Amino acid sequence: MKEFATGLKRVFLTSPKGELNGLITQTTVLKYLSQHNRELGDVVKLKLSELDLGEKHVITIKDSDKAIDAFKVMASKQISSLVIVDNSGVAVGHVSARDLKGIKAQFYQFNKLFDPVLDLVKIVRNAEDLNAHVPVFTCRKEDSFHDLLNRMALPRLHKIYLTDDQLHPLSVITVKDVIEVALTK
């Protein structure tokens, strides 16, 4: 399990004959930790404010910025997603490299890359109402490590944003960060 805390994403399980028997991923480990959190001891009771979790420099993009600019930022920073914020810096959604897969090959959809990023995300994720909420998964400093485990494990999140009470992003917490805390505290 230590390897998952260093960033390893998946491990293939093979038989003695070299046949593929299964796969263990970071999210599989996260789900296991969530289901067996009592075995982790007192760390599950700690507030997130007591733990040094996540990347403190959160890279954001404004909801009105062009979608293509979001993908340019991801490529240049070598990251897989950005939190989308409104004019006051409140998290209103997120965009990931996976959203590029949702763009249809027809020319009209590629033009959507020049639309506001939040509009593109809503289209790609099939939100009929462009005023509909695009979920951004967050947690707060007063949440416990137990809360964090459950919030990430159920929808199989790869990352979650730690925010203040007004939903301003403070840090990005990844599955790797969670596994590392579970193993070291």
mmCIF file of C-alpha atoms in Angstrom:
data_model
loop_
_atom_site.group_PDB
_atom_site.id
_atom_site.type_symbol
_atom_site.label_atom_id
_atom_site.label_comp_id
_atom_site.label_asym_id
_atom_site.label_seq_id
_atom_site.Cartn_x
_atom_site.Cartn_y
_atom_site.Cartn_z
ATOM 1 C CA MET A 1 0.000 0.000 0.000
ATOM 2 C CA LYS A 2 2.986 2.307 0.480
ATOM 3 C CA GLU A 3 3.400 2.502 -3.282
ATOM 4 C CA PHE A 4 -0.041 4.118 -3.637
ATOM 5 C CA ALA A 5 1.071 6.871 -1.237
ATOM 6 C CA THR A 6 3.949 7.682 -3.596
ATOM 7 C CA GLY A 7 1.662 8.223 -6.568
ATOM 8 C CA LEU A 8 1.310 4.759 -8.091
ATOM 9 C CA LYS A 9 -2.128 4.670 -9.712
ATOM 10 C CA ARG A 10 -2.758 0.947 -10.263
ATOM 11 C CA VAL A 11 -1.289 -2.516 -9.754
ATOM 12 C CA PHE A 12 -2.113 -5.515 -11.909
ATOM 13 C CA LEU A 13 -2.498 -8.825 -10.081
ATOM 14 C CA THR A 14 -1.205 -11.881 -11.884
ATOM 15 C CA SER A 15 -1.209 -15.600 -11.269
ATOM 16 C CA PRO A 16 2.058 -17.535 -10.908
ATOM 17 C CA LYS A 17 1.640 -18.306 -14.629
ATOM 18 C CA GLY A 18 1.536 -14.587 -15.455
ATOM 19 C CA GLU A 19 -2.195 -14.488 -16.192
ATOM 20 C CA LEU A 20 -4.027 -11.301 -15.282
ATOM 21 C CA ASN A 21 -6.228 -11.917 -12.227
ATOM 22 C CA GLY A 22 -7.243 -8.446 -11.192
ATOM 23 C CA LEU A 23 -6.458 -4.817 -10.666
ATOM 24 C CA ILE A 24 -6.017 -2.659 -7.582
ATOM 25 C CA THR A 25 -6.296 1.097 -8.057
ATOM 26 C CA GLN A 26 -5.830 4.101 -5.790
ATOM 27 C CA THR A 27 -9.600 4.457 -5.580
ATOM 28 C CA THR A 28 -9.918 0.768 -4.602
ATOM 29 C CA VAL A 29 -7.518 1.440 -1.730
ATOM 30 C CA LEU A 30 -9.472 4.578 -0.796
ATOM 31 C CA LYS A 31 -12.727 2.603 -0.705
ATOM 32 C CA TYR A 32 -11.062 -0.048 1.468
ATOM 33 C CA LEU A 33 -9.763 2.607 3.885
ATOM 34 C CA SER A 34 -13.220 4.153 4.078
ATOM 35 C CA GLN A 35 -14.871 0.809 4.814
ATOM 36 C CA HIS A 36 -12.213 -0.110 7.417
ATOM 37 C CA ASN A 37 -11.595 3.319 8.911
ATOM 38 C CA ARG A 38 -11.837 2.026 12.507
ATOM 39 C CA GLU A 39 -8.576 0.175 11.897
ATOM 40 C CA LEU A 40 -6.839 3.485 11.176
ATOM 41 C CA GLY A 41 -7.088 4.540 14.817
ATOM 42 C CA ASP A 42 -7.371 8.121 16.021
ATOM 43 C CA VAL A 43 -6.371 9.686 12.697
ATOM 44 C CA VAL A 44 -9.989 9.410 11.535
ATOM 45 C CA LYS A 45 -11.031 11.770 14.342
ATOM 46 C CA LEU A 46 -8.535 14.483 13.382
ATOM 47 C CA LYS A 47 -9.880 17.625 11.773
ATOM 48 C CA LEU A 48 -8.468 18.485 8.368
ATOM 49 C CA SER A 49 -7.092 21.667 9.943
ATOM 50 C CA GLU A 50 -4.834 19.408 12.050
ATOM 51 C CA LEU A 51 -3.441 17.596 9.014
ATOM 52 C CA ASP A 52 -1.106 18.974 6.384
ATOM 53 C CA LEU A 53 -3.024 17.752 3.366
ATOM 54 C CA GLY A 54 -2.874 18.631 -0.278
ATOM 55 C CA GLU A 55 -1.346 21.112 -2.646
ATOM 56 C CA LYS A 56 -1.723 24.606 -1.221
ATOM 57 C CA HIS A 57 -1.482 26.430 -4.532
ATOM 58 C CA VAL A 58 -4.845 25.825 -6.177
ATOM 59 C CA ILE A 59 -4.875 26.686 -9.859
ATOM 60 C CA THR A 60 -8.235 28.115 -10.854
ATOM 61 C CA ILE A 61 -9.940 29.451 -13.936
ATOM 62 C CA LYS A 62 -12.815 31.921 -14.050
ATOM 63 C CA ASP A 63 -16.164 30.591 -15.214
ATOM 64 C CA SER A 64 -16.217 33.209 -17.982
ATOM 65 C CA ASP A 65 -12.754 32.290 -19.390
ATOM 66 C CA LYS A 66 -12.648 30.333 -22.641
ATOM 67 C CA ALA A 67 -12.645 26.565 -22.302
ATOM 68 C CA ILE A 68 -9.615 26.284 -24.568
ATOM 69 C CA ASP A 69 -7.685 28.450 -22.087
ATOM 70 C CA ALA A 70 -8.489 25.963 -19.313
ATOM 71 C CA PHE A 71 -7.018 23.109 -21.346
ATOM 72 C CA LYS A 72 -3.954 25.232 -22.185
ATOM 73 C CA VAL A 73 -3.374 25.858 -18.473
ATOM 74 C CA MET A 74 -3.739 22.153 -17.687
ATOM 75 C CA ALA A 75 -1.245 21.266 -20.407
ATOM 76 C CA SER A 76 1.302 23.896 -19.399
ATOM 77 C CA LYS A 77 1.054 23.073 -15.668
ATOM 78 C CA GLN A 78 0.870 19.326 -16.341
ATOM 79 C CA ILE A 79 -2.265 18.909 -14.250
ATOM 80 C CA SER A 80 -5.455 17.041 -15.031
ATOM 81 C CA SER A 81 -8.096 19.471 -13.774
ATOM 82 C CA LEU A 82 -8.888 22.984 -12.602
ATOM 83 C CA VAL A 83 -11.437 24.364 -10.210
ATOM 84 C CA ILE A 84 -13.775 26.856 -11.883
ATOM 85 C CA VAL A 85 -14.463 29.996 -9.844
ATOM 86 C CA ASP A 86 -16.833 32.906 -10.256
ATOM 87 C CA ASN A 87 -15.799 36.575 -10.123
ATOM 88 C CA SER A 88 -15.624 36.481 -6.316
ATOM 89 C CA GLY A 89 -13.363 33.394 -6.289
ATOM 90 C CA VAL A 90 -16.075 30.960 -5.169
ATOM 91 C CA ALA A 91 -15.773 27.414 -6.506
ATOM 92 C CA VAL A 92 -18.642 26.784 -8.930
ATOM 93 C CA GLY A 93 -17.404 23.701 -10.781
ATOM 94 C CA HIS A 94 -14.399 21.911 -12.136
ATOM 95 C CA VAL A 95 -13.050 21.041 -15.557
ATOM 96 C CA SER A 96 -10.818 18.102 -16.316
ATOM 97 C CA ALA A 97 -8.934 16.681 -19.241
ATOM 98 C CA ARG A 98 -11.672 14.034 -19.319
ATOM 99 C CA ASP A 99 -14.126 16.730 -20.428
ATOM 100 C CA LEU A 100 -12.258 16.923 -23.741
ATOM 101 C CA LYS A 101 -13.444 13.388 -24.469
ATOM 102 C CA GLY A 102 -17.030 14.612 -24.326
ATOM 103 C CA ILE A 103 -16.614 16.977 -27.244
ATOM 104 C CA LYS A 104 -18.169 15.448 -30.323
ATOM 105 C CA ALA A 105 -16.168 15.204 -33.514
ATOM 106 C CA GLN A 106 -18.578 17.432 -35.381
ATOM 107 C CA PHE A 107 -17.142 20.868 -36.126
ATOM 108 C CA TYR A 108 -19.822 22.742 -34.170
ATOM 109 C CA GLN A 109 -18.749 21.098 -30.923
ATOM 110 C CA PHE A 110 -15.094 22.033 -31.379
ATOM 111 C CA ASN A 111 -16.267 25.636 -31.556
ATOM 112 C CA LYS A 112 -17.484 25.164 -27.983
ATOM 113 C CA LEU A 113 -13.826 25.324 -26.927
ATOM 114 C CA PHE A 114 -14.113 29.085 -27.440
ATOM 115 C CA ASP A 115 -17.186 29.337 -25.166
ATOM 116 C CA PRO A 116 -16.939 30.028 -21.428
ATOM 117 C CA VAL A 117 -15.446 27.011 -19.682
ATOM 118 C CA LEU A 118 -18.444 26.495 -17.394
ATOM 119 C CA ASP A 119 -20.800 26.399 -20.396
ATOM 120 C CA LEU A 120 -18.640 23.773 -22.113
ATOM 121 C CA VAL A 121 -18.533 21.612 -18.994
ATOM 122 C CA LYS A 122 -22.314 21.756 -18.688
ATOM 123 C CA ILE A 123 -22.744 20.756 -22.338
ATOM 124 C CA VAL A 124 -20.232 17.922 -22.134
ATOM 125 C CA ARG A 125 -21.846 16.619 -18.965
ATOM 126 C CA ASN A 126 -25.302 16.904 -20.574
ATOM 127 C CA ALA A 127 -26.738 19.555 -18.280
ATOM 128 C CA GLU A 128 -29.825 20.737 -20.127
ATOM 129 C CA ASP A 129 -30.068 24.002 -18.236
ATOM 130 C CA LEU A 130 -26.948 26.133 -18.678
ATOM 131 C CA ASN A 131 -27.780 27.664 -15.304
ATOM 132 C CA ALA A 132 -27.667 24.214 -13.708
ATOM 133 C CA HIS A 133 -25.060 23.579 -11.051
ATOM 134 C CA VAL A 134 -21.940 21.668 -12.085
ATOM 135 C CA PRO A 135 -20.836 19.923 -8.902
ATOM 136 C CA VAL A 136 -17.470 20.650 -7.394
ATOM 137 C CA PHE A 137 -16.597 18.341 -4.535
ATOM 138 C CA THR A 138 -15.387 20.164 -1.461
ATOM 139 C CA CYS A 139 -14.537 19.681 2.169
ATOM 140 C CA ARG A 140 -13.803 22.135 4.973
ATOM 141 C CA LYS A 141 -11.108 22.483 7.623
ATOM 142 C CA GLU A 142 -13.529 21.472 10.390
ATOM 143 C CA ASP A 143 -14.350 18.169 8.638
ATOM 144 C CA SER A 144 -12.711 15.070 10.068
ATOM 145 C CA PHE A 145 -10.417 12.724 8.192
ATOM 146 C CA HIS A 146 -13.266 10.195 8.470
ATOM 147 C CA ASP A 147 -15.582 12.664 6.676
ATOM 148 C CA LEU A 148 -12.974 13.150 3.965
ATOM 149 C CA LEU A 149 -12.563 9.395 3.432
ATOM 150 C CA ASN A 150 -16.297 8.925 3.030
ATOM 151 C CA ARG A 151 -16.787 11.964 0.811
ATOM 152 C CA MET A 152 -14.073 10.793 -1.590
ATOM 153 C CA ALA A 153 -14.729 7.035 -1.536
ATOM 154 C CA LEU A 154 -18.423 6.951 -2.363
ATOM 155 C CA PRO A 155 -18.316 8.762 -5.706
ATOM 156 C CA ARG A 156 -14.746 7.473 -6.333
ATOM 157 C CA LEU A 157 -13.202 10.937 -6.423
ATOM 158 C CA HIS A 158 -9.563 11.353 -7.384
ATOM 159 C CA LYS A 159 -9.386 14.783 -5.801
ATOM 160 C CA ILE A 160 -11.387 17.129 -3.647
ATOM 161 C CA TYR A 161 -10.994 20.821 -2.875
ATOM 162 C CA LEU A 162 -10.528 22.089 0.663
ATOM 163 C CA THR A 163 -12.440 25.378 0.873
ATOM 164 C CA ASP A 164 -13.224 28.054 3.413
ATOM 165 C CA ASP A 165 -16.806 28.633 4.542
ATOM 166 C CA GLN A 166 -17.499 30.800 1.488
ATOM 167 C CA LEU A 167 -16.265 28.035 -0.883
ATOM 168 C CA HIS A 168 -12.993 29.753 -1.813
ATOM 169 C CA PRO A 169 -10.514 26.963 -2.698
ATOM 170 C CA LEU A 170 -7.596 26.636 -0.254
ATOM 171 C CA SER A 171 -5.965 23.381 -1.369
ATOM 172 C CA VAL A 172 -6.377 20.322 -3.559
ATOM 173 C CA ILE A 173 -6.424 16.964 -1.772
ATOM 174 C CA THR A 174 -5.752 13.863 -3.875
ATOM 175 C CA VAL A 175 -6.216 10.156 -3.215
ATOM 176 C CA LYS A 176 -2.430 9.950 -2.880
ATOM 177 C CA ASP A 177 -2.546 12.531 -0.057
ATOM 178 C CA VAL A 178 -5.268 10.589 1.777
ATOM 179 C CA ILE A 179 -3.437 7.269 1.516
ATOM 180 C CA GLU A 180 -0.234 8.919 2.730
ATOM 181 C CA VAL A 181 -1.973 10.243 5.866
ATOM 182 C CA ALA A 182 -3.608 6.872 6.510
ATOM 183 C CA LEU A 183 -0.203 5.182 6.419
ATOM 184 C CA THR A 184 1.794 7.730 8.401
ATOM 185 C CA LYS A 185 -0.449 8.989 11.217
#
